[in-house]
Structure formats: structure tokens, C-alpha cells
Short mmCIF file of C-alpha atoms in Angstrom, two decimals:
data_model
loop_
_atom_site.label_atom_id
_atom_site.label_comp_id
_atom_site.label_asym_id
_atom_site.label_seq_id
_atom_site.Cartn_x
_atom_site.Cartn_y
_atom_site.Cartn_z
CA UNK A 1 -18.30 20.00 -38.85
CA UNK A 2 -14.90 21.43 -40.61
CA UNK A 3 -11.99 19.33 -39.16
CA UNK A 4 -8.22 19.00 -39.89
CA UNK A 5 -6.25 16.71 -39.71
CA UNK A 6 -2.37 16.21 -40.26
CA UNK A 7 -1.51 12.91 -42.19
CA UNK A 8 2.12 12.02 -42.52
CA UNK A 9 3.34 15.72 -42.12
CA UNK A 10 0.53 17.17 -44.82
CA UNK A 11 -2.72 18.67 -43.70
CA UNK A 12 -6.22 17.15 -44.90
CA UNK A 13 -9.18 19.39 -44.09
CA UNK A 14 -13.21 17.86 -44.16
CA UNK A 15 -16.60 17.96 -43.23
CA UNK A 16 -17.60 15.26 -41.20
CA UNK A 17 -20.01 14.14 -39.06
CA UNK A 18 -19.98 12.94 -35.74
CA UNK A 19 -20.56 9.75 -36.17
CA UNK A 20 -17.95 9.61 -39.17
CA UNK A 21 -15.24 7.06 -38.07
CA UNK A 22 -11.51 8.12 -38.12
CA UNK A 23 -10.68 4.99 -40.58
CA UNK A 24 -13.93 6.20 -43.08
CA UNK A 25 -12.06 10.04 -42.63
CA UNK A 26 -8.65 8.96 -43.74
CA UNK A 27 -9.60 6.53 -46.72
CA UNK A 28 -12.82 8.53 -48.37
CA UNK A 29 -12.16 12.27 -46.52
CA UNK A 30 -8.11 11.83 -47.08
CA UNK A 31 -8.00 9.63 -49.41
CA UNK A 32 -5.46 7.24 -48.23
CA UNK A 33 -6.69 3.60 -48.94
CA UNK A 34 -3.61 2.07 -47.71
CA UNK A 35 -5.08 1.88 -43.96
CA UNK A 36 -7.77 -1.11 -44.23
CA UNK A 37 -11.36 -1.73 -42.38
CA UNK A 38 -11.60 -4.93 -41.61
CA UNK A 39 -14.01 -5.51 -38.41
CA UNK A 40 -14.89 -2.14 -37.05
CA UNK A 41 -15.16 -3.35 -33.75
CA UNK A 42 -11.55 -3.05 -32.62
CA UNK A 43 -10.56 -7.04 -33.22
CA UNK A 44 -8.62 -7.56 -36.47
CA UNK A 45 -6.43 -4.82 -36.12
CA UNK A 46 -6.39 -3.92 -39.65
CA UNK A 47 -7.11 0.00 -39.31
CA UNK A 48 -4.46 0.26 -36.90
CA UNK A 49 -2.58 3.67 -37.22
CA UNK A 50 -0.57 5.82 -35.37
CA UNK A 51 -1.91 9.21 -33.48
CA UNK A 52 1.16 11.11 -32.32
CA UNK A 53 3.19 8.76 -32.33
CA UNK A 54 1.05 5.83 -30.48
CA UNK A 55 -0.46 3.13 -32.27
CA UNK A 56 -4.45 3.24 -32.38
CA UNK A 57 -7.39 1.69 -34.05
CA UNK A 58 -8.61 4.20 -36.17
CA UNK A 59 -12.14 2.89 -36.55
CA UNK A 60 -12.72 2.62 -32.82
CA UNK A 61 -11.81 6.81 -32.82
CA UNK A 62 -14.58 9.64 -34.35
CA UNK A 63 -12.71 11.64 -36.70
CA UNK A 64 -13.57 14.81 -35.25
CA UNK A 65 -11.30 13.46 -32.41
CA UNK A 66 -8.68 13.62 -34.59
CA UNK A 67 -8.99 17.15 -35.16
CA UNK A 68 -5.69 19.18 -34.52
CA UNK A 69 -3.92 16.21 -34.34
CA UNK A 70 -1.13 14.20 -36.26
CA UNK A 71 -1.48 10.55 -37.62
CA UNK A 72 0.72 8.22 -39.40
CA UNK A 73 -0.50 5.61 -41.87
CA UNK A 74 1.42 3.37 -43.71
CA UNK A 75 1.71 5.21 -46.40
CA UNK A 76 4.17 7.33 -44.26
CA UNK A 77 6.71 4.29 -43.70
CA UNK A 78 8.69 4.45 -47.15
CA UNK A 79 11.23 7.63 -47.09
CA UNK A 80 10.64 10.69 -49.57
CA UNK A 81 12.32 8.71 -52.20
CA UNK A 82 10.71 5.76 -51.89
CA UNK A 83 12.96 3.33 -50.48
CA UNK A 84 11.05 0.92 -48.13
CA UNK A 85 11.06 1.13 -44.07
CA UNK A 86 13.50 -1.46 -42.17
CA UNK A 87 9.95 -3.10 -41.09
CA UNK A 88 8.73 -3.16 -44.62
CA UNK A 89 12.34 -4.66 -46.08
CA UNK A 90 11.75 -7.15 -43.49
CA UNK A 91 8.00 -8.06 -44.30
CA UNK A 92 9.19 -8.68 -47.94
CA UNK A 93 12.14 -10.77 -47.24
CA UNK A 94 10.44 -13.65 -45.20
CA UNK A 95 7.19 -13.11 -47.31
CA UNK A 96 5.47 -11.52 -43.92
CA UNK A 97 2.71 -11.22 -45.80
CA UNK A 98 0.17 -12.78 -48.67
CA UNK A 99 -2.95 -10.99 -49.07
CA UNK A 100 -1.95 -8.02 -47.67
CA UNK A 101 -5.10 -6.75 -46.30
CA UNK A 102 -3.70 -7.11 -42.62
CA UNK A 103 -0.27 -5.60 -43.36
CA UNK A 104 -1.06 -1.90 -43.23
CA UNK A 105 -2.12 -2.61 -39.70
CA UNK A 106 0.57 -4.28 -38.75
CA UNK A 107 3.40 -2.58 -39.90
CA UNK A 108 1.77 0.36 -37.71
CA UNK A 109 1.35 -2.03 -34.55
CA UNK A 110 4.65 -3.57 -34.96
CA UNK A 111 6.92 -0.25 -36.15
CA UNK A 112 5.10 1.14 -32.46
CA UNK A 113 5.86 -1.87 -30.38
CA UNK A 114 9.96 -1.57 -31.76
CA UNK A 115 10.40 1.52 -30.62
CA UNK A 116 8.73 0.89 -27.18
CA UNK A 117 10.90 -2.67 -26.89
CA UNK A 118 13.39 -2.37 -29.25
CA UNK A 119 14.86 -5.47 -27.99
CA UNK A 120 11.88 -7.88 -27.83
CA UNK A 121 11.81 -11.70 -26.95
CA UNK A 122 9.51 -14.26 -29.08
CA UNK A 123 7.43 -14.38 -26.58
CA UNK A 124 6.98 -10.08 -26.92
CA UNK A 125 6.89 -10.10 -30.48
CA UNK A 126 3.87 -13.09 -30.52
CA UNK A 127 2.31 -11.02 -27.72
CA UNK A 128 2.38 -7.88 -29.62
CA UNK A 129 1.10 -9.37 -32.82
CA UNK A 130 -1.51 -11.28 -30.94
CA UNK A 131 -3.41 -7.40 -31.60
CA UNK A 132 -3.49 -7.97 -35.31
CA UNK A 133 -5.23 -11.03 -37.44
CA UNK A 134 -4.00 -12.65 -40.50
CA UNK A 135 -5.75 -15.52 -41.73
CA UNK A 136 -3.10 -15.83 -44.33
CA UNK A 137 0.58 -16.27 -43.12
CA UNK A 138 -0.18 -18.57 -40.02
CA UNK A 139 2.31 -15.89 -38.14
CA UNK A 140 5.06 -17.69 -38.69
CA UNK A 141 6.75 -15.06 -41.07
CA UNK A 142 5.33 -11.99 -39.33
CA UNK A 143 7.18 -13.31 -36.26
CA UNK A 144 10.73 -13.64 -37.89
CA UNK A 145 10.38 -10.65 -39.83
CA UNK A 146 9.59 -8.54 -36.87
CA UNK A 147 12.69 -10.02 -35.23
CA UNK A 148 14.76 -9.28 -38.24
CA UNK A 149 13.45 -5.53 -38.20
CA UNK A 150 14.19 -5.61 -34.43
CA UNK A 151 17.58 -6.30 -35.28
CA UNK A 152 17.73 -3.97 -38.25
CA UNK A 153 16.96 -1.39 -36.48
CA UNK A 154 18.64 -1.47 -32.68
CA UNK A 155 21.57 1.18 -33.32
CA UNK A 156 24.53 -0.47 -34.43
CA UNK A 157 26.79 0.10 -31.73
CA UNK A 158 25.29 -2.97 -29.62
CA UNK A 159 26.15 -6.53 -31.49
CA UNK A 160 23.75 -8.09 -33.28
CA UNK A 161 21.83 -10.92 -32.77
CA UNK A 162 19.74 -13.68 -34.46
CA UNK A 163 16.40 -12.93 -34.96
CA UNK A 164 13.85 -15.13 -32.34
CA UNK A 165 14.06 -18.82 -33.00
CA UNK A 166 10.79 -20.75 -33.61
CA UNK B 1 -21.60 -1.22 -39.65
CA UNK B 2 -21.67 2.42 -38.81
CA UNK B 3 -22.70 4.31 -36.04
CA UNK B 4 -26.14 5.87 -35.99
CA UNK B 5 -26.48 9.52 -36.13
CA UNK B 6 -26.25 11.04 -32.66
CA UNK B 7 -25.25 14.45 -31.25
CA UNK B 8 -22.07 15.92 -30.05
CA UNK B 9 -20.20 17.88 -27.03
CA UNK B 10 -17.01 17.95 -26.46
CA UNK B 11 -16.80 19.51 -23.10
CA UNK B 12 -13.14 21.44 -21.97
CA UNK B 13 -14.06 20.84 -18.04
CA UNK B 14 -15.46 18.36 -15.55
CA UNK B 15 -18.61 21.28 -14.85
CA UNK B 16 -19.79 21.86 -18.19
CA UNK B 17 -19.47 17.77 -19.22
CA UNK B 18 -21.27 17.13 -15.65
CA UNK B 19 -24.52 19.54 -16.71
CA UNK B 20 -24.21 17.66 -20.35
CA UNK B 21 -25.01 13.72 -18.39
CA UNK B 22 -28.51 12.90 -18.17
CA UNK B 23 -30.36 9.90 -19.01
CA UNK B 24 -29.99 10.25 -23.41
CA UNK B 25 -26.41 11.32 -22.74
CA UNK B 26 -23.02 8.86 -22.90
CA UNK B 27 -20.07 9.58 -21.60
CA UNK B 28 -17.23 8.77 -23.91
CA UNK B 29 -13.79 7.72 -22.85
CA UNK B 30 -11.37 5.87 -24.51
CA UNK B 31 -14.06 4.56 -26.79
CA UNK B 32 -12.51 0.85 -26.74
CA UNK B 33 -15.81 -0.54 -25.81
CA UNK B 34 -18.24 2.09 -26.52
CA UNK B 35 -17.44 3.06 -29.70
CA UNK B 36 -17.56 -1.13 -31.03
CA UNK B 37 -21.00 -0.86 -29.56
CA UNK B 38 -21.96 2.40 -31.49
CA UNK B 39 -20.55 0.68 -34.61
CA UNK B 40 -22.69 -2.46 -34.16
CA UNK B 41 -25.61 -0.19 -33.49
CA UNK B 42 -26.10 -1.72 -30.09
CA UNK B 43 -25.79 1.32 -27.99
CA UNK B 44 -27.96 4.33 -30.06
CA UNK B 45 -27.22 6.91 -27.52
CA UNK B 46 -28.81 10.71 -27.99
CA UNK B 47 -26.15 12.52 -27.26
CA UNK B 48 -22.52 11.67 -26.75
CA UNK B 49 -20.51 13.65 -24.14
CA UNK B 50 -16.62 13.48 -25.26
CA UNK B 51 -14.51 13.50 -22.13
CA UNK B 52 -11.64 13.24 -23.81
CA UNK B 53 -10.86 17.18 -23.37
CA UNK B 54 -11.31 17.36 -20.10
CA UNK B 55 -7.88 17.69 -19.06
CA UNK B 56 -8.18 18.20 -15.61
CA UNK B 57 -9.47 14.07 -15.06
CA UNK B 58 -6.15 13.14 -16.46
CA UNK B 59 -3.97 12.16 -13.92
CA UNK B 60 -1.88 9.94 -12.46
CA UNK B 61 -1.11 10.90 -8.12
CA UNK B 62 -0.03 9.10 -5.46
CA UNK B 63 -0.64 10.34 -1.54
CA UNK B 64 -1.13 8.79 1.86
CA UNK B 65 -4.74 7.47 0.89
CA UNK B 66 -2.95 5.74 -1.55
CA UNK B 67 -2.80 6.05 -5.89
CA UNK B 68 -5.29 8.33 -7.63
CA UNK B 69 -6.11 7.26 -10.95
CA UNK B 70 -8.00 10.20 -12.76
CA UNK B 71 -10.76 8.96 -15.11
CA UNK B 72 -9.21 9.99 -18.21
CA UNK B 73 -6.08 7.69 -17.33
CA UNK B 74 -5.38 5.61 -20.39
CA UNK B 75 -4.60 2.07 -19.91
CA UNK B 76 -1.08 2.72 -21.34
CA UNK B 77 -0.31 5.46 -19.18
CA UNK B 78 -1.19 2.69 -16.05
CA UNK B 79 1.20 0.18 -17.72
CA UNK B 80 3.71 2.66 -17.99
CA UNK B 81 3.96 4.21 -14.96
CA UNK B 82 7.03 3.40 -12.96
CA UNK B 83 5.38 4.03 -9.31
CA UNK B 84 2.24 1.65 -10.24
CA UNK B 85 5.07 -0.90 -11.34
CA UNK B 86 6.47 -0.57 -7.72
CA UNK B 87 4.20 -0.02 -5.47
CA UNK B 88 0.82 -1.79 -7.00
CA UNK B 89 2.20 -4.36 -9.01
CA UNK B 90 -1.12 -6.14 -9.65
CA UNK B 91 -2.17 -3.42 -11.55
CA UNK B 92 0.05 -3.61 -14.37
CA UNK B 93 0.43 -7.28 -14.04
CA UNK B 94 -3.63 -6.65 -15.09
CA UNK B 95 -3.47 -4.00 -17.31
CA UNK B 96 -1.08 -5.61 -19.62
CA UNK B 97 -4.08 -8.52 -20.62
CA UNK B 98 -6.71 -5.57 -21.37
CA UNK B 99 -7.27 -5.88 -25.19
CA UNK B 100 -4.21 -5.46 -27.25
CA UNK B 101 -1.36 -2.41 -27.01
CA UNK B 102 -2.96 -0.37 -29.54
CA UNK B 103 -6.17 -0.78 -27.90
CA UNK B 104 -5.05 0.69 -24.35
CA UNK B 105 -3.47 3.53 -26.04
CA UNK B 106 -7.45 5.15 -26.15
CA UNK B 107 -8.56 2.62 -23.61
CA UNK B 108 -9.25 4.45 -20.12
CA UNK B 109 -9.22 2.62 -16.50
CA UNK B 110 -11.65 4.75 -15.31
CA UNK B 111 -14.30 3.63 -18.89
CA UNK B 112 -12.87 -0.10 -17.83
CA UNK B 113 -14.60 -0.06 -14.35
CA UNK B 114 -17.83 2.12 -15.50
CA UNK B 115 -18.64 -0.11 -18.65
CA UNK B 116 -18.24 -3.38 -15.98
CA UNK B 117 -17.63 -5.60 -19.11
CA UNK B 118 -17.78 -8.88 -16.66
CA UNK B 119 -14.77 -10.43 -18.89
CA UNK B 120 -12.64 -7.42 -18.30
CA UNK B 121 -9.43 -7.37 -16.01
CA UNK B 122 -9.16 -4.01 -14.16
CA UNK B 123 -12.29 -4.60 -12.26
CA UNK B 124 -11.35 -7.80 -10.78
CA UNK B 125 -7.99 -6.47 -9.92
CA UNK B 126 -9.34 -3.13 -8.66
CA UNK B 127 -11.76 -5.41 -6.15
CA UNK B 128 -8.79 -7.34 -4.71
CA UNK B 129 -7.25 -4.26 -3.90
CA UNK B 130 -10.00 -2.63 -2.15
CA UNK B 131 -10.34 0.50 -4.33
CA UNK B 132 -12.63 3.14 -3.85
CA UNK B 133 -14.64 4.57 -6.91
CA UNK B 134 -15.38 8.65 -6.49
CA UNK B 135 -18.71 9.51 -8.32
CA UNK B 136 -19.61 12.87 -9.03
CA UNK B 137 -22.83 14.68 -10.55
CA UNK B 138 -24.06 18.08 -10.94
CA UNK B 139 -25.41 18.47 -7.46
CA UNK B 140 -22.68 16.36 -5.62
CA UNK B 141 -19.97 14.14 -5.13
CA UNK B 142 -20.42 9.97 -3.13
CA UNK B 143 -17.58 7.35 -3.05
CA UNK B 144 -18.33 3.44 -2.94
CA UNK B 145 -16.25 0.93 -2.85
CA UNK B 146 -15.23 -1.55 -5.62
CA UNK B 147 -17.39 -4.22 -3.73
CA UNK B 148 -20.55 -2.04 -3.95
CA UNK B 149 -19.89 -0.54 -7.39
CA UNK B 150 -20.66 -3.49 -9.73
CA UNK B 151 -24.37 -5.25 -9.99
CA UNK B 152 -23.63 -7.49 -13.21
CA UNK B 153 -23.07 -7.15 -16.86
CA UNK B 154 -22.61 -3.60 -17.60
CA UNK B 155 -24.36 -2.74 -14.81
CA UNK B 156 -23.13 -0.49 -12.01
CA UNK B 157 -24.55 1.81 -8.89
CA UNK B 158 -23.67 4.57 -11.43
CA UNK B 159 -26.59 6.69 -12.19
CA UNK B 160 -27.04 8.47 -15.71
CA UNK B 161 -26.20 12.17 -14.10
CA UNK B 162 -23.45 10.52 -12.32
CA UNK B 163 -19.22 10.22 -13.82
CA UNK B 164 -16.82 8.22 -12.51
CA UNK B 165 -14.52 10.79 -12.25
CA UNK B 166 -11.26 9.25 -9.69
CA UNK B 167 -10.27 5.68 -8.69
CA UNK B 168 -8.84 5.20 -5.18
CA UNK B 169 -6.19 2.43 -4.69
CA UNK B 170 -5.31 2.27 -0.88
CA UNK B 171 -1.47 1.38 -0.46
CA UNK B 172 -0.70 -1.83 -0.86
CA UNK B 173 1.10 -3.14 2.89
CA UNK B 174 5.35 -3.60 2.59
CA UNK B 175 6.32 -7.59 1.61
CA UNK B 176 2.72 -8.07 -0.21
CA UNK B 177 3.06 -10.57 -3.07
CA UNK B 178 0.56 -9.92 -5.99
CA UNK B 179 -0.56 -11.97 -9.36
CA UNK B 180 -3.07 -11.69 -12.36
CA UNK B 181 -3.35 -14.96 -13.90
CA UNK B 182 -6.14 -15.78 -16.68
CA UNK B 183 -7.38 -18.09 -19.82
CA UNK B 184 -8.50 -16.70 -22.65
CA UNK B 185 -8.32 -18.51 -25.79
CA UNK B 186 -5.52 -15.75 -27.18
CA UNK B 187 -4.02 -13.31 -25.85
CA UNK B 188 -5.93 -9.92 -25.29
CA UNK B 189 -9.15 -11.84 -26.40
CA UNK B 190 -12.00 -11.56 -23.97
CA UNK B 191 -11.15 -13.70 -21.30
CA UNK B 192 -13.16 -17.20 -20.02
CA UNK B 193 -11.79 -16.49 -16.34
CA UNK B 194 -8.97 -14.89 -14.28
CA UNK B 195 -7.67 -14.56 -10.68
CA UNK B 196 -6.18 -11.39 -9.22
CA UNK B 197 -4.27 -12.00 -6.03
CA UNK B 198 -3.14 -10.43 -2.99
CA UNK B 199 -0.90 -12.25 -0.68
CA UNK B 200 -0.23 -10.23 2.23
CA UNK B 201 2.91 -10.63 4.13
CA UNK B 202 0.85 -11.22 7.75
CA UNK B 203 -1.41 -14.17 5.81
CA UNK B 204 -3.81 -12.43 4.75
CA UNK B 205 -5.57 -12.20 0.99
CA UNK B 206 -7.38 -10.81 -1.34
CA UNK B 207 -8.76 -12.95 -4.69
CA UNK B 208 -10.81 -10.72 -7.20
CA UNK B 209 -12.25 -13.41 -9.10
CA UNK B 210 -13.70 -12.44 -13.55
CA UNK B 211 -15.72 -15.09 -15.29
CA UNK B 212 -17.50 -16.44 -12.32
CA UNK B 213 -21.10 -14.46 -12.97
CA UNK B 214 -22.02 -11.43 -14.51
CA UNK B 215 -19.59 -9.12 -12.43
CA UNK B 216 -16.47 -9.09 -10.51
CA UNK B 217 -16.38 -11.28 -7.17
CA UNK B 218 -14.30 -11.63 -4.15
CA UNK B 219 -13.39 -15.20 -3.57
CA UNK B 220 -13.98 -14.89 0.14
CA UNK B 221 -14.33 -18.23 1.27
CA UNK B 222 -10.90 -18.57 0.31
CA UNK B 223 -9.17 -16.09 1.67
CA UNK B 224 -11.00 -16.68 5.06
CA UNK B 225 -9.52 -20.16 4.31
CA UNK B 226 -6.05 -18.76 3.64
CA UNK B 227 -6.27 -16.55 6.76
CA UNK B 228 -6.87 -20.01 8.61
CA UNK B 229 -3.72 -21.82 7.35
CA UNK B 230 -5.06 -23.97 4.49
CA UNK B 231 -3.29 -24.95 1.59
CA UNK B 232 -3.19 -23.04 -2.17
CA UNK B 233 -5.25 -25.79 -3.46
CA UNK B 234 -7.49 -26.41 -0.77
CA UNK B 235 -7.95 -22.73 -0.94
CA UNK B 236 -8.44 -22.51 -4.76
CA UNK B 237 -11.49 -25.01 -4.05
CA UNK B 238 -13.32 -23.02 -2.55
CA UNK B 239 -13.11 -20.15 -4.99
CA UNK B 240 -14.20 -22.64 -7.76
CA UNK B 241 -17.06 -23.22 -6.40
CA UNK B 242 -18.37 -20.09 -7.26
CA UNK B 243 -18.36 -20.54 -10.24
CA UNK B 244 -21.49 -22.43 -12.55
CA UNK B 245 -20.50 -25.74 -14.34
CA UNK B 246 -17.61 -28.16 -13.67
CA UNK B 247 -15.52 -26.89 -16.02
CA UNK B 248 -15.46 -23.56 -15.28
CA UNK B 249 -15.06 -24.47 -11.53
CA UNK B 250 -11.85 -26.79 -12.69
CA UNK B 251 -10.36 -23.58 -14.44
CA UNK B 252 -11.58 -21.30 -11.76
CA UNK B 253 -9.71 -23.58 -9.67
CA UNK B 254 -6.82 -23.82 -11.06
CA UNK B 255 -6.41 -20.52 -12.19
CA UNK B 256 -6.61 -19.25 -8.33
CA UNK B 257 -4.09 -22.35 -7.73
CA UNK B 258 -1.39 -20.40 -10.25
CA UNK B 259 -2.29 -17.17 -9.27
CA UNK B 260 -1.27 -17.64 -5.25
CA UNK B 261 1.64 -19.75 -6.52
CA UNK B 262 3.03 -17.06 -8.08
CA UNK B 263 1.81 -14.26 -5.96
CA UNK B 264 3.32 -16.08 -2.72
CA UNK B 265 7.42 -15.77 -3.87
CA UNK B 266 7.03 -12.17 -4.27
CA UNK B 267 5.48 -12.25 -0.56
CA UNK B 268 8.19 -10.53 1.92
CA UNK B 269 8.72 -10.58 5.52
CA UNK B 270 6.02 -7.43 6.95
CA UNK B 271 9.04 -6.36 9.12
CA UNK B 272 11.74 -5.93 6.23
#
């Protein structure tokens, strides 16, 4: 089966077969390793991308559903030139992150949930990261740098505020 | 792990994907809880039948018998929806414990109530509110009610030929109070228990109980007890019992405790 599939605004064609797994289609079929497979049963989170637009777990989808339609990995965060994502400036500056294997996934879960609450308490941002595991970072820097992103990015007419206290 | 090999249809309507169901065929939804099992290899199905194209289950109505929740209705789209928010509140108070955001962006209510995970919330709340399940097959259509639908662990009155194509939530009565409470050992993890409530304004209620057997219950001791003018705690006895060992019947307990607690200050006067 011939599918297509648009990755961060460029088109990746393959054969797969049903059974192929959307994550298995983007890292081997697309070749973009930056998405991770961590469980394949729709727990860790690390696979997490987004299909138009809404967060997903890519290996709970069948690539051939994919067909037609547009994804985002993390590799479509940084701008053309490079420069890092509000969410990924943030990850770096409270060291969000050690091993990185859970990162890709939650930079996709996380850069989703901003846009949906843009304004989010503590309690939202540990609910929302609840979806992804580290075993690394004991969540206290994923939660300050998502509240630092949230902040980063509300439009800059509206005053700032802190980011969550613990 | 990967799935095994199986075959494919992706049908465009509800005819062709109801002459596709037969005993070696799956339906697929969402895939949330179907597709985990293909990738564990614990569900080797024949032939899968993708519903996700058949555009004409997904939707989201309301009329005098009440909301009509199509079966390709994600989970997202539920917790979403303005008039669910407003006028059957225990919904999304529900929805929003299923799995994780990401996860209900696939995740179908209609594939929550046919897979009858016995952990899962939208069949517990869909029992408290007296919902009707529509159930249709190649050579006809039969409607049974959430009380009749569920036999135990992933186990329903649905037969292999049959899809659960529309969900039927009667309207909820003016000044009802409503609340999900549950305890799970993080949040979006499968849960060990949980209480959906319905408080009605002329003392009535409804308790869908999860975690007290292999499917979905109605706590009605209690509400008969409610009905009669006992207390929340008295009350949240009673549903405990149902459940096996002490301390599940504790939690039970207390969980049913919180749940009218919170459901009753939402609870309105039927005349204003």
C-alpha cells in the first residue's frame, strides 16, 4: 500500500503495510528519528506527535491512517533558521530535560496543551504532563519550564506573570 | 511489539462497513484501546474494519430525546463541546479522566462503551444517566439501554455483525447537580474506582459505580436510600458494599461520599 504523508510542510511517500505503525512510518519510512518509541501501548507518551494540529500518539495510529494527512514532529518546532521554539528555549533554561528520550513527546503534548490553555494553572500544567513519563527530571523542571513557555508565549499585550510556583 | 499481519478496509459509509462485520472482523475506532492490544498481540483479529471514514457516524446533536453522540465522536470533541458542558455536565466532568489529552484526540465515546474496559469512565457515567445504546447490523437496527449493554470485562450484548453506531443521553431534569469523582494512582492511569453522580433536584439519584466487578454498576441501594432521606454517608455505605474486599469497599465508600458532596451544591431548586 502507497501512502503519503505530509511531515512538517514536506511530503514523504511509502509502502506500508497495514499493520505498519504511524511512529515505525515516520522514523524508518520518513526518516525522522527525533519522534521516540518508547511503550507502544499508548502510556509513556514518547511518540506523541501532532496530526493537524492535535496532539496524538503516533504508535497507537496505522500509518495508512495517516494518509492525506499533515503531522508535526519535533523536528518541526525550531524556525527555518534554526532558532529554537519558545517551548524548546524554555526546556533548556530550567534543564527540562536529561536523557532526552521523553522530550520529543513532550514538547508535542505540551506546545498542544498551550495553545488550547494558553493561560494554565499548576494544577493544568501537572495534569497535562501527567500524559507523558520521564523517569529522569522528577517533573519538577518540565513543570516550570512549561509555565515559563506559557508566559513566553501569551501575546504581549496582557501583563506578565510568574511562572506556577511549586 | 508489533501488530500481527491482518487485513484491511477502510469503509466510506455505515452500509458497506456494516456488510464488512462478521465474526474475524474488528471494528476500529479511535484505536486507544484496540490498537495497544494489536501491538501486544493480544487481539489477532482477521480483518480490521476502519471506521474512521465513515463520516456520516460523526456527530455531535441534541433534540427532545435528548444528546446524540455519533459513534465516531472523539473524546475531545465531547470535552469540547459547549452544549455537553451545559446541559450534561457529568459527561465532561468524565471525559476529562479518560487516558491523557493526546489520547482522546483518537479516542471515540462510542469505542469507550463497546470495548467495556471495566476501569474506564464513560460507561459508568453513561449508566447514571440512563443512556440508550443504538445497535445496528446488516439486517437491522435494536436499542438497549446502558443497564443491559454491559456483561463484564470487555464483554457486551454486542454481537460480532452488530456496531454501536449512536449513544442516547436523555435530558438531564433543570436544577440536577452532577459529579465524577475517582482514584487512580495518577492521573489518566487506569483507575482503582470511581463514582458518577446524579443528584436530582426532586431527591432523586443516580450513582454509576467503575471498579466494583467486571462492568459498570448502578449503586441502587443507595439511591433508593437517598430517595428515602438518608444521609451522604449512610448512603455511600451501601454502595460500598458492592464492592469485594474492605478496602475497596472503604474507597468505594468514600469515593460515593465526595462524589454526592460535590454533586449536591450544584443541585437547584426543580421550579427555578
Amino acid at each position: 500500500l502507497r501512502i503519503v504523508v505530509t511531515i512538517n510542510g514536506r511530503a514523504f511517500a511509502g509502502e506500508v503495510e497495514p499493520r505498519t505503525l504511524l511512529s515505525d512510518f515516520i522514523r524508518h519510512g520518513a526518516g525522522l528519528t527525533g519522534t521516540k518509541v518508547g511503550c507502544e501501548q499508548g502510556v509513556c507518551g514518547a511518540c506523541t506527535v501532532q496530526l493537524d494540529g492535535e496532539p496524538v500518539r503516533s504508535c497507537l495510529m496505522l500509518a495508512i491512517q495517516a494518509d492525506g494527512r499533515s503531522l508535526r514532529t519535533v523536528e518541526g518546532l525550531a524556525d527555518d533558521r534554526g532558532s529554537l521554539h519558545p517551548l524548546q528555549r524554555a526546556f533548556q533554561e530550567t534543564h527540562a530535560l536529561q536523557c532526552g528520550f521523553c522530550t520529543a513527546g513532550i514538547l508535542m503534548s505540551i506546545e498542544a496543551f498551550l495553545r488550547e490553555c494558553p493561560d494554565p494553572t499548576e494544577s493544568e500544567i501537572r495534569e497535562a504532563l501527567a500524559g507523558n513519563l520521564c523517569r529522569c527530571t522528577g517533573y519538577r523542571g518540565l513543570i516550570e519550564a512549561v509555565g515559563l513557555a506559557a508566559a513566553e508565549l501569551r501575546p504581549s499585550t496582557r501583563p506578565a506573570t510568574d511562572p506556577p510556583r511549586r | 511489539v508489533k501488530p500481527g499481519s491482518f487485513a484491511y478496509l477502510a469503509p466510506r459509509s455505515l452500509t458497506e462497513a456494516l456488510d464488512a462485520l462478521g465474526e474475524d472482523a474488528t471494528p476500529l475506532a479511535g484505536g486507544q484501546s484496540l490498537v495497544p492490544l494489536l501491538n501486544l498481540r493480544l487481539a489477532r483479529p482477521e480483518l480490521i474494519v476502519d471506521l474512521n471514514g465513515v463520516s456520516e457516524l460523526d456527530y455531535l446533536s441534541v433534540d427532545r430525546a435528548g444528546l446524540r453522540i455519533g459513534a465516531l465522536v472523539r473524546q475531545a470533541a465531547l470535552e469540547r463541546s459547549a452544549v455537553v458542558a451545559r446541559d450534561w455536565p457529568l459527561l465532561r466532568q468524565a471525559v476529562r479522566y479518560a487516558g491523557h489529552r493526546p489520547t482522546r484526540s483518537r479516542g471515540t465515546v462510542g469505542g469507550s462503551v463497546a470495548h467495556a474496559d471495566p476501569a474506564a469512565e464513560l460507561p459508568a457515567a453513561l449508566l447514571a444517566l440512563d443512556a440508550r445504546l443504538h445497535l445496528r447490523s446488516a439486517s437491522g437496527i435494536r436499542t438497549v439501554g446502558a443497564r443491559d449493554f454491559f456483561l463484564g470485562p470487555l464483554t457486551t450484548v454486542r454481537e460480532a455483525n452488530e456496531l454501536l453506531v449512536e449513544i442516547e443521553v436523555p435530558p438531564v431534569p433543570v436544577g440536577t447537580g452532577t459529579a465524577f469523582v475517582e482514584a487512580a494512582r495518577t492521573h489518566g492511569d487506569f483507575a482503582t474506582a470511581g463514582a458518577a453522580v446524579v443528584l436530582r433536584a426532586d431527591g432523586g439519584a443516580a450513582i454509576g459505580l467503575l471498579g466494583v466487578g467486571g462492568a459498570p454498576r448502578r449503586a441502587v441501594s443507595a439511591e433508593y436510600a437517598i430517595g428515602g432521606g438518608a444521609s451522604f454517608r449512610e448512603a455511600a455505605a451501601l454502595a460500598g458494599e458492592l464492592a469485594r474486599d474492605d478496602w475497596r469497599r472503604a474507597l468505594v465508600a468514600e469515593l460515593v461520599r465526595r462524589a454526592l458532596e460535590a454533586a449536591a451544591p450544584m443541585r437547584g431548586d426543580a421550579g427555578a
